[in-house]
Short mmCIF file of C-alpha atoms in Angstrom, two decimals:
data_model
loop_
_atom_site.label_atom_id
_atom_site.label_comp_id
_atom_site.label_asym_id
_atom_site.label_seq_id
_atom_site.Cartn_x
_atom_site.Cartn_y
_atom_site.Cartn_z
CA MET W 68 31.36 204.92 53.95
CA SER W 69 30.10 205.45 57.48
CA GLY W 70 32.64 205.00 60.25
CA GLY W 71 32.92 201.68 62.08
CA THR W 72 31.14 198.52 61.13
CA ARG W 73 27.53 199.29 61.76
CA LEU W 74 25.39 199.02 58.70
CA GLU W 75 23.27 202.04 57.97
CA ASN W 76 20.33 199.69 57.63
CA ALA W 77 19.23 199.49 61.27
CA ASN W 78 15.82 197.92 60.67
CA PRO W 79 16.21 195.52 57.78
CA LEU W 80 13.27 193.58 56.41
CA ILE W 81 13.56 190.03 57.65
CA PHE W 82 12.68 187.16 55.35
CA GLN W 83 11.86 183.59 56.25
CA ARG W 84 15.00 181.44 56.37
CA SER W 85 14.68 178.47 53.99
CA GLU W 86 14.44 174.92 55.37
CA GLU W 87 17.45 173.08 56.74
CA ARG W 88 19.11 171.07 53.98
CA LEU W 89 18.18 167.39 54.33
CA LEU W 90 21.06 164.96 53.96
CA THR W 91 20.60 162.53 51.12
CA ALA W 92 22.11 159.08 50.62
CA THR W 93 24.71 160.42 48.19
CA ASP W 94 25.76 163.04 50.73
CA GLU W 95 26.61 160.31 53.21
CA ASP W 96 28.58 158.19 50.72
CA GLU W 97 32.24 158.81 51.57
CA ASP W 98 33.52 157.37 48.32
CA LEU W 99 31.73 159.82 46.06
CA ALA W 100 33.68 162.98 45.19
CA ASP W 101 31.94 165.89 46.80
CA PRO W 102 31.17 168.48 44.17
CA ILE W 103 30.51 171.99 45.39
CA ASN W 104 26.91 173.00 44.88
CA ASP W 105 24.71 176.06 45.19
CA ARG W 106 23.59 175.37 48.74
CA GLU W 107 27.14 174.93 49.99
CA ILE W 108 28.18 178.31 48.63
CA PHE W 109 25.11 179.83 50.15
CA ASP W 110 25.98 178.27 53.50
CA ILE W 111 29.51 179.67 53.34
CA LEU W 112 28.06 183.12 52.93
CA SER W 113 25.18 183.06 55.34
CA ASN W 114 25.80 180.64 58.19
CA ASP W 115 27.04 182.09 61.38
CA PRO W 116 25.86 179.98 64.34
CA GLU W 117 26.71 182.66 66.88
CA HIS W 118 24.48 185.29 65.43
CA PRO W 119 20.80 185.06 64.60
CA LEU W 120 20.78 187.42 61.67
CA SER W 121 22.30 186.04 58.51
CA LEU W 122 22.83 187.40 55.04
CA GLU W 123 19.88 185.36 53.85
CA GLU W 124 17.56 186.87 56.41
CA LEU W 125 18.73 190.33 55.48
CA ASN W 126 17.94 189.37 51.89
CA VAL W 127 21.39 190.51 50.84
CA VAL W 128 22.03 187.15 49.26
CA GLU W 129 19.17 184.86 48.24
CA GLN W 130 19.65 181.15 47.65
CA MET W 131 17.99 181.26 44.25
CA ARG W 132 20.69 183.52 43.01
CA VAL W 133 23.73 181.41 43.81
CA ASN W 134 24.80 179.37 40.83
CA VAL W 135 27.63 176.88 40.97
CA ASN W 136 29.14 174.92 38.13
CA ASP W 137 31.59 172.59 39.78
CA GLU W 138 32.75 171.10 36.47
CA GLU W 139 33.63 174.46 35.02
CA SER W 140 34.85 175.81 38.37
CA THR W 141 32.60 178.85 38.38
CA VAL W 142 30.46 180.38 41.09
CA SER W 143 28.11 183.20 40.32
CA VAL W 144 26.41 185.12 43.10
CA GLU W 145 23.71 187.62 42.36
CA PHE W 146 23.91 190.23 44.96
CA THR W 147 21.04 192.55 45.79
CA PRO W 148 21.86 195.27 48.28
CA THR W 149 19.12 195.96 50.82
CA ILE W 150 19.89 199.62 50.69
CA PRO W 151 20.67 201.59 47.57
CA HIS W 152 23.60 203.43 49.12
CA CYS W 153 26.46 202.84 46.71
CA SER W 154 29.48 202.65 49.02
CA MET W 155 27.83 200.15 51.37
CA ALA W 156 26.83 197.94 48.44
CA THR W 157 30.43 197.93 47.22
CA LEU W 158 31.71 197.05 50.67
CA ILE W 159 29.21 194.19 51.03
CA GLY W 160 30.17 192.97 47.56
CA LEU W 161 33.86 193.14 48.41
CA SER W 162 33.24 191.18 51.61
CA ILE W 163 31.30 188.51 49.74
CA LYS W 164 34.06 188.25 47.17
CA ALA W 165 36.75 188.06 49.87
CA LYS W 166 34.86 185.37 51.77
CA LEU W 167 34.41 183.25 48.66
CA LEU W 168 38.02 183.70 47.53
CA ARG W 169 39.20 182.51 50.94
CA SER W 170 36.79 179.58 51.21
CA LEU W 171 36.89 178.09 47.73
CA PRO W 172 39.64 176.09 46.00
CA ASP W 173 41.90 178.20 43.77
CA ARG W 174 40.45 176.77 40.59
CA PHE W 175 37.14 178.58 41.11
CA LYS W 176 36.26 181.74 39.24
CA VAL W 177 33.95 183.92 41.30
CA ILE W 178 31.50 186.08 39.42
CA LEU W 179 29.51 188.63 41.30
CA VAL W 180 26.51 189.58 39.25
CA SER W 181 26.02 193.16 40.25
CA ILE W 182 25.90 196.52 38.59
CA ASN W 183 29.21 197.35 40.21
CA LYS W 184 31.98 197.07 37.59
CA GLN W 185 34.73 197.44 40.19
CA LEU W 186 33.81 194.14 41.87
CA ALA W 187 34.29 192.34 38.57
CA ASP W 188 37.75 193.85 38.05
CA LYS W 189 40.20 191.52 39.82
CA GLU W 190 43.00 194.08 39.75
CA ARG W 191 40.80 196.60 41.57
CA VAL W 192 39.66 193.97 44.10
CA ALA W 193 43.26 192.84 44.69
CA ALA W 194 44.44 196.41 45.25
CA ALA W 195 41.50 197.14 47.57
CA LEU W 196 42.19 194.05 49.68
CA GLU W 197 45.86 195.10 49.93
CA ASN W 198 44.77 198.34 51.49
CA SER W 199 45.11 197.52 55.18
CA GLN W 200 42.45 199.94 56.35
CA LEU W 201 39.90 198.61 53.92
CA LEU W 202 40.93 195.03 54.66
CA GLU W 203 40.25 195.58 58.33
CA VAL W 204 36.76 196.85 57.63
CA VAL W 205 36.11 193.87 55.35
CA ASN W 206 37.36 191.45 58.02
CA GLN W 207 35.15 193.06 60.62
CA CYS W 208 32.24 192.90 58.22
CA LEU W 209 32.85 189.18 57.80
CA SER W 210 32.95 188.51 61.51
CA THR W 211 29.89 190.44 62.69
CA ARG W 212 26.29 189.28 62.73
CA THR W 213 25.74 190.36 59.13
CA MET W 214 27.73 187.42 57.73
CA MET S 220 48.20 176.27 8.37
CA LYS S 221 47.42 175.07 11.86
CA GLY S 222 50.07 175.75 14.47
CA ALA S 223 50.88 174.39 17.90
CA LEU S 224 52.13 175.58 21.28
CA GLU S 225 54.48 173.21 23.06
CA LEU S 226 55.13 173.60 26.76
CA LEU S 227 58.85 173.81 27.50
CA GLN S 228 58.86 174.61 31.17
CA ARG S 229 56.60 175.60 34.04
CA VAL S 230 58.06 177.52 36.98
CA SER S 231 56.50 178.36 40.32
CA ALA S 232 57.84 181.89 40.37
CA HIS S 233 55.83 183.69 43.04
CA PRO S 234 54.54 181.15 45.55
CA ASP S 235 51.11 181.85 47.08
CA ALA S 236 50.71 185.00 45.04
CA ARG S 237 49.68 186.14 41.59
CA CYS S 238 52.30 186.49 38.93
CA TRP S 239 51.12 189.63 37.10
CA CYS S 240 53.79 190.19 34.48
CA VAL S 241 56.70 188.59 32.64
CA ALA S 242 59.12 190.51 30.43
CA TRP S 243 62.04 189.35 28.30
CA SER S 244 65.24 191.37 28.31
CA PRO S 245 66.16 192.90 24.90
CA SER S 246 68.90 190.24 24.50
CA GLY S 247 66.28 187.53 25.04
CA THR S 248 68.42 185.83 27.68
CA TRP S 249 66.69 187.02 30.85
CA LEU S 250 63.09 186.88 31.93
CA ALA S 251 61.82 189.25 34.64
CA SER S 252 58.68 188.34 36.57
CA CYS S 253 56.76 190.24 39.24
CA GLY S 254 53.72 189.72 41.39
CA GLY S 255 51.56 189.92 44.48
CA ASP S 256 54.40 188.88 46.77
CA ARG S 257 55.91 192.36 46.15
CA ALA S 258 58.98 190.82 44.53
CA ILE S 259 60.68 190.93 41.16
CA ARG S 260 62.59 187.85 40.05
CA ILE S 261 65.10 187.57 37.26
CA TRP S 262 65.39 184.22 35.52
CA GLY S 263 68.12 182.88 33.26
CA LYS S 264 68.59 179.63 31.41
CA GLU S 265 70.98 177.05 32.87
CA GLY S 266 71.23 174.17 30.44
CA ASP S 267 67.64 173.23 29.70
CA SER S 268 65.92 174.89 32.61
CA TRP S 269 65.15 178.38 33.82
CA GLU S 270 66.69 179.26 37.17
CA CYS S 271 66.18 182.23 39.44
CA LYS S 272 69.25 184.50 39.22
CA CYS S 273 68.12 187.37 41.31
CA VAL S 274 65.35 188.39 43.72
CA LEU S 275 64.46 192.07 44.21
CA ASP S 276 62.09 192.05 47.17
CA ASP S 277 62.81 195.28 48.96
CA GLY S 278 61.81 197.78 46.31
CA HIS S 279 58.08 197.94 46.84
CA GLN S 280 55.61 197.85 49.69
CA ARG S 281 52.77 196.37 47.69
CA THR S 282 52.08 194.25 44.61
CA VAL S 283 54.46 194.82 41.71
CA ARG S 284 52.20 195.01 38.70
CA THR S 285 54.49 195.49 35.69
CA VAL S 286 58.22 195.18 34.94
CA ALA S 287 59.85 196.58 31.83
CA TRP S 288 63.41 196.48 30.50
CA SER S 289 65.06 199.54 28.97
CA PRO S 290 65.91 199.14 25.24
CA CYS S 291 69.64 198.90 26.11
CA GLY S 292 68.94 196.14 28.66
CA LYS S 293 70.84 197.86 31.47
CA TYR S 294 67.83 199.09 33.40
CA LEU S 295 64.61 197.63 34.72
CA ALA S 296 61.53 199.63 35.68
CA SER S 297 58.88 198.26 38.05
CA ALA S 298 55.41 199.70 38.60
CA SER S 299 53.65 199.00 41.89
CA PHE S 300 50.35 199.34 43.73
CA ASP S 301 52.36 201.31 46.31
CA ALA S 302 52.05 204.25 43.87
CA THR S 303 55.74 204.29 42.94
CA THR S 304 57.83 203.22 39.96
CA CYS S 305 61.29 201.92 40.77
CA ILE S 306 64.23 202.13 38.37
CA TRP S 307 66.85 199.43 38.83
CA LYS S 308 70.32 199.39 37.31
CA LYS S 309 71.97 196.13 36.36
CA THR S 310 75.31 195.55 38.04
CA ASN S 311 77.47 192.43 37.51
CA ASP S 312 75.24 189.83 39.09
CA ASP S 313 72.56 191.92 40.62
CA PHE S 314 70.33 194.94 40.31
CA GLU S 315 70.52 198.00 42.49
CA SER S 316 67.77 200.50 43.07
CA LEU S 317 68.72 203.66 41.18
CA THR S 318 65.75 205.88 41.87
CA VAL S 319 62.10 205.86 42.84
CA LEU S 320 59.63 207.85 40.75
CA GLU S 321 56.82 209.28 42.83
CA GLY S 322 53.85 211.38 41.95
CA HIS S 323 50.92 209.15 41.13
CA GLU S 324 48.13 209.36 43.71
CA ASN S 325 47.50 205.64 43.90
CA GLU S 326 48.34 202.29 42.24
CA VAL S 327 50.68 202.48 39.24
CA LYS S 328 49.44 199.90 36.75
CA CYS S 329 52.03 199.97 33.98
CA VAL S 330 55.41 201.36 32.93
CA ALA S 331 56.93 201.40 29.45
CA TRP S 332 60.21 202.61 27.92
CA ALA S 333 60.24 204.41 24.58
CA PRO S 334 62.49 202.76 21.92
CA SER S 335 64.85 205.75 22.14
CA GLY S 336 65.52 204.89 25.78
CA ASN S 337 65.12 208.54 26.79
CA LEU S 338 61.46 208.48 27.70
CA LEU S 339 59.37 206.49 30.12
CA ALA S 340 55.60 206.40 30.53
CA THR S 341 53.60 205.34 33.59
CA CYS S 342 49.85 205.12 34.19
CA SER S 343 47.67 204.74 37.24
CA ARG S 344 44.26 204.29 38.83
CA ASP S 345 44.45 208.06 39.37
CA LYS S 346 43.37 208.27 35.69
CA SER S 347 46.57 209.95 34.52
CA VAL S 348 49.46 209.09 32.24
CA TRP S 349 52.86 210.54 33.17
CA ILE S 350 55.74 210.96 30.74
CA TRP S 351 59.26 211.08 32.16
CA GLU S 352 62.52 212.10 30.50
CA VAL S 353 65.86 210.51 31.37
CA ASP S 354 69.10 212.36 30.84
CA GLU S 355 72.71 211.12 30.48
CA GLU S 356 73.24 211.34 34.21
CA ASP S 357 70.39 208.91 34.92
CA GLU S 358 68.23 211.75 36.21
CA TYR S 359 64.49 211.34 35.73
CA GLU S 360 62.13 214.26 35.33
CA CYS S 361 58.41 214.28 34.73
CA VAL S 362 57.72 216.30 31.60
CA SER S 363 53.99 215.79 31.19
CA VAL S 364 50.94 214.64 33.09
CA VAL S 365 48.04 213.90 30.78
CA ASN S 366 44.49 213.43 32.03
CA SER S 367 42.61 212.16 29.00
CA HIS S 368 40.97 209.15 30.56
CA THR S 369 37.98 209.35 32.89
CA GLN S 370 38.91 206.18 34.77
CA ASP S 371 41.73 203.87 35.87
CA VAL S 372 44.45 203.59 33.19
CA LYS S 373 45.55 199.97 32.80
CA HIS S 374 48.30 199.98 30.20
CA VAL S 375 50.70 202.19 28.26
CA VAL S 376 52.74 201.22 25.22
CA TRP S 377 55.11 203.13 22.91
CA HIS S 378 55.09 203.00 19.13
CA PRO S 379 58.08 200.96 17.82
CA THR S 380 59.49 203.73 15.61
CA GLN S 381 57.73 207.05 16.22
CA GLU S 382 57.47 209.09 19.40
CA LEU S 383 53.89 208.16 19.96
CA LEU S 384 52.24 206.66 23.01
CA ALA S 385 49.01 204.71 23.48
CA SER S 386 47.07 204.03 26.69
CA ALA S 387 44.21 201.68 27.62
CA SER S 388 41.62 202.27 30.32
CA TYR S 389 38.76 201.05 32.50
CA ASP S 390 36.77 203.80 30.69
CA ASN S 391 36.65 201.39 27.68
CA LYS S 392 38.79 203.68 25.52
CA VAL S 393 42.26 203.83 24.04
CA CYS S 394 44.09 207.18 23.80
CA ILE S 395 46.92 208.08 21.44
CA TYR S 396 49.38 210.80 22.50
CA LYS S 397 51.93 212.91 20.64
CA GLU S 398 54.25 215.66 21.71
CA GLU S 399 53.32 219.19 20.72
CA ASP S 400 55.44 222.17 21.87
CA ASP S 401 57.16 220.22 24.65
CA ASP S 402 53.86 219.01 25.99
CA TRP S 403 52.25 215.66 25.49
CA GLU S 404 48.60 215.63 24.56
CA CYS S 405 45.93 213.20 23.51
CA ARG S 406 45.56 213.27 19.72
CA ALA S 407 43.01 210.52 19.22
CA THR S 408 40.52 208.52 21.24
CA LEU S 409 39.64 205.03 20.03
CA GLU S 410 36.14 203.94 20.98
CA GLY S 411 34.53 200.63 20.33
CA HIS S 412 35.27 198.26 23.18
CA GLU S 413 32.30 197.63 25.45
CA SER S 414 34.26 197.25 28.63
CA THR S 415 37.70 197.86 30.19
CA VAL S 416 40.60 197.76 27.75
CA TRP S 417 43.37 195.83 29.49
CA SER S 418 46.30 195.89 27.13
CA LEU S 419 47.73 197.09 23.80
CA ALA S 420 50.37 196.03 21.28
CA PHE S 421 51.65 197.65 18.08
CA ASP S 422 52.47 195.48 15.08
CA PRO S 423 56.18 195.21 14.11
CA GLU S 424 55.96 198.12 11.61
CA GLY S 425 53.86 200.27 13.90
CA GLN S 426 51.05 200.54 11.39
CA ARG S 427 48.42 198.83 13.46
CA LEU S 428 47.48 198.60 17.10
CA ALA S 429 45.90 195.61 18.81
CA SER S 430 43.78 196.11 21.93
CA CYS S 431 42.23 193.49 24.21
CA SER S 432 39.35 193.88 26.58
CA ASP S 433 37.04 192.66 29.32
CA ASP S 434 34.43 192.50 26.53
CA ARG S 435 36.25 189.27 25.43
CA THR S 436 37.40 190.67 22.10
CA VAL S 437 40.64 191.78 20.52
CA LYS S 438 40.41 194.76 18.16
CA ILE S 439 42.88 195.80 15.47
CA TRP S 440 43.10 199.53 14.75
CA LYS S 441 44.74 201.28 11.83
CA GLU S 442 45.58 204.90 11.41
CA SER S 443 43.83 206.41 8.44
CA THR S 444 44.53 209.77 6.92
CA PRO S 445 41.96 211.56 4.75
CA ALA S 446 42.41 210.90 1.05
CA ASP S 447 43.83 213.70 -1.10
CA GLY S 448 41.25 216.28 -2.00
CA GLU S 449 39.03 215.44 0.94
CA SER S 450 38.12 218.32 3.19
CA GLY S 451 38.03 217.79 6.88
CA SER S 452 40.35 217.86 9.86
CA SER S 453 43.99 217.01 9.43
CA ASP S 454 43.98 215.07 12.69
CA GLU S 455 44.84 211.46 12.34
CA SER S 456 41.96 209.15 13.02
CA TRP S 457 42.17 205.54 13.92
CA LYS S 458 39.63 203.04 12.74
CA CYS S 459 38.86 199.59 13.96
CA VAL S 460 39.64 197.33 10.97
CA CYS S 461 39.12 193.96 12.61
CA THR S 462 37.48 192.49 15.70
CA LEU S 463 38.31 189.00 16.96
CA SER S 464 35.22 187.85 18.79
CA GLY S 465 33.94 184.45 19.82
CA PHE S 466 37.43 183.13 20.56
CA HIS S 467 37.88 184.06 24.21
CA GLY S 468 35.70 182.75 27.04
CA ARG S 469 36.49 185.54 29.50
CA THR S 470 38.38 188.81 29.88
CA VAL S 471 41.42 189.09 27.62
CA TYR S 472 44.13 190.46 29.91
CA ASP S 473 47.05 190.80 27.54
CA VAL S 474 47.98 190.81 23.88
CA ALA S 475 51.47 190.64 22.36
CA TRP S 476 52.54 191.08 18.75
CA CYS S 477 55.72 189.21 17.79
CA ARG S 478 58.37 191.45 16.19
CA LEU S 479 59.93 188.50 14.39
CA THR S 480 56.97 186.56 13.02
CA GLY S 481 53.95 188.89 13.22
CA ALA S 482 52.01 186.35 15.28
CA LEU S 483 49.56 187.72 17.88
CA ALA S 484 49.33 186.02 21.28
CA THR S 485 46.64 186.56 23.93
CA ALA S 486 46.34 185.87 27.67
CA CYS S 487 42.82 185.10 28.86
CA GLY S 488 40.83 184.83 32.08
CA ASP S 489 39.56 181.45 30.89
CA ASP S 490 43.08 180.09 31.64
CA GLY S 491 43.87 179.81 27.94
CA VAL S 492 46.68 181.07 25.71
CA ARG S 493 45.95 181.62 22.03
CA VAL S 494 48.03 182.56 19.01
CA PHE S 495 46.50 184.26 15.98
CA LYS S 496 48.00 184.67 12.54
CA GLU S 497 47.03 187.00 9.77
CA ASP S 498 45.64 185.60 6.56
CA PRO S 499 48.25 186.77 4.01
CA THR S 500 45.88 186.62 1.07
CA VAL S 501 43.54 189.27 2.45
CA ASP S 502 43.68 193.04 1.84
CA PRO S 503 45.76 194.53 4.70
CA GLU S 504 43.24 197.37 4.99
CA GLN S 505 40.69 194.86 6.21
CA PRO S 506 42.81 192.16 7.83
CA VAL S 507 41.54 188.76 8.78
CA PHE S 508 43.09 186.80 11.62
CA PHE S 509 42.61 183.13 12.30
CA MET S 510 43.39 181.23 15.48
CA SER S 511 46.53 179.23 14.81
CA ALA S 512 47.10 177.65 18.24
CA HIS S 513 45.14 177.35 21.47
CA VAL S 514 46.02 175.81 24.82
CA PRO S 515 42.73 175.78 26.78
CA LYS S 516 44.23 175.13 30.21
CA ALA S 517 47.62 176.74 29.77
CA HIS S 518 47.59 177.49 33.48
CA GLY S 519 45.38 176.40 36.37
CA GLN S 520 44.07 179.96 36.74
CA ASP S 521 43.76 183.20 34.76
CA VAL S 522 46.60 184.03 32.39
CA ASN S 523 47.66 187.63 33.05
CA CYS S 524 50.50 188.29 30.64
CA VAL S 525 51.99 187.00 27.43
CA SER S 526 55.39 187.98 26.01
CA TRP S 527 57.29 187.00 22.85
CA ASN S 528 61.05 186.52 23.10
CA PRO S 529 62.65 189.32 21.01
CA LYS S 530 65.46 187.15 19.63
CA GLU S 531 64.19 183.60 19.40
CA ALA S 532 61.23 183.25 17.05
CA GLY S 533 58.31 181.35 18.54
CA LEU S 534 59.50 181.46 22.14
CA LEU S 535 56.67 182.69 24.36
CA ALA S 536 56.39 183.37 28.09
CA THR S 537 53.07 183.49 29.97
CA CYS S 538 52.19 183.93 33.64
CA SER S 539 49.19 183.31 35.84
CA ASP S 540 47.21 184.05 39.00
CA ASN S 541 48.60 180.81 40.44
CA GLY S 542 52.05 182.39 40.66
CA GLU S 543 53.53 180.39 37.79
CA PHE S 544 55.12 181.38 34.55
CA ALA S 545 55.46 179.03 31.59
CA ILE S 546 57.72 179.00 28.54
CA TRP S 547 56.26 177.76 25.25
CA LYS S 548 57.51 177.05 21.77
CA TYR S 549 55.12 178.12 19.03
CA ASN S 550 55.28 176.47 15.62
CA SER S 551 53.16 177.96 12.91
CA ASP S 552 52.99 174.76 10.89
CA SER S 553 52.70 171.58 12.88
#
């Protein structure tokens, strides 16, 4: 892992951000229970009003690949790293997982569809997030322009 | 032959943290729990409910992953992500820290006492299994470090009657160890699971081993020796004689084989607890298990551990990512 929080990918390919989500009548109805859907998860991961570059624009997480099943309490995120470097991909994956775990209700099971077996092992993820040095890097990752 | 699991009590044991493990004392009267809040709690029954008798929260700096009682019931061992294993001695109403076993390079995942009470095994993400000897003066000494696995070792368990150890790993394999010339070595490697093997349990007689995995199956293994007259190695080989697939929706984190009834319980990442029974009419060389009881939402989150009470038949403890443990009564015919 390179020192500090700068991604190695200094000149990422930028993709067109998808359209703003239009509010529908059901969205505005206060009495309807608000199930969590794909777009909401995607927004949790990519929206950062203070910084222009988002995960979506870096193509680290694409909307098509977020799948939510509110009834079964599962969220699956297919994560494609922009750069093949293994340690950075694991760190990005860990940050995504941490962000989702913190933002979603406890009942949700988060599945990261990636080739990285470690990210799917909750004991490994728990131990990694207990490591204060690693946790700090993850927190910095979640607060910079990349997320 | 359908059974049922009845919930007796639910306890919020480790608030705002995972409860990773629950373990009954050999007398069956105490339940130890441990978790992400770095604490160990000892629970005892007061009338109809389970109350916290003791909190051990200064032994470890990180998550406590496994707790295990010594066969005599006087000691408790705790394995932690802080890379240490703590040995606690029971005093009148409390436990005091006797010694801290160091040596693993990173998180200790599991600790287990041999039935003799003289040996202890620990395993870690550092890929090794350590065997420790205890003497009459409560002195602990590491006698072997075995590096048979190529990845994180998740679980160790001792054979109920022989001095034989088994370990389960992230490398998808199970290893069997025996002592040879004062040194412990891997005698057999069991392959077959398609992902991390999380836990192991021997049957009451020690003739079969159950393993559970991230591949959502439970496998039953039996030691087979070559028939008389057959040429070939004299090494024991273990074969998979049964695979329980299609029952679990997610990773199976734990499996426990009841010493009293022979029932097999599992803890699953789909929040469910299941009990399996063996079909008695079938050839034991090719056993068949059927699901006797299933509680789909036993807990609100993943079930991490399942443990049968050693004295009271059908009494089962389970614990979950939501910090709770639950006590159940299993009836095989309902």
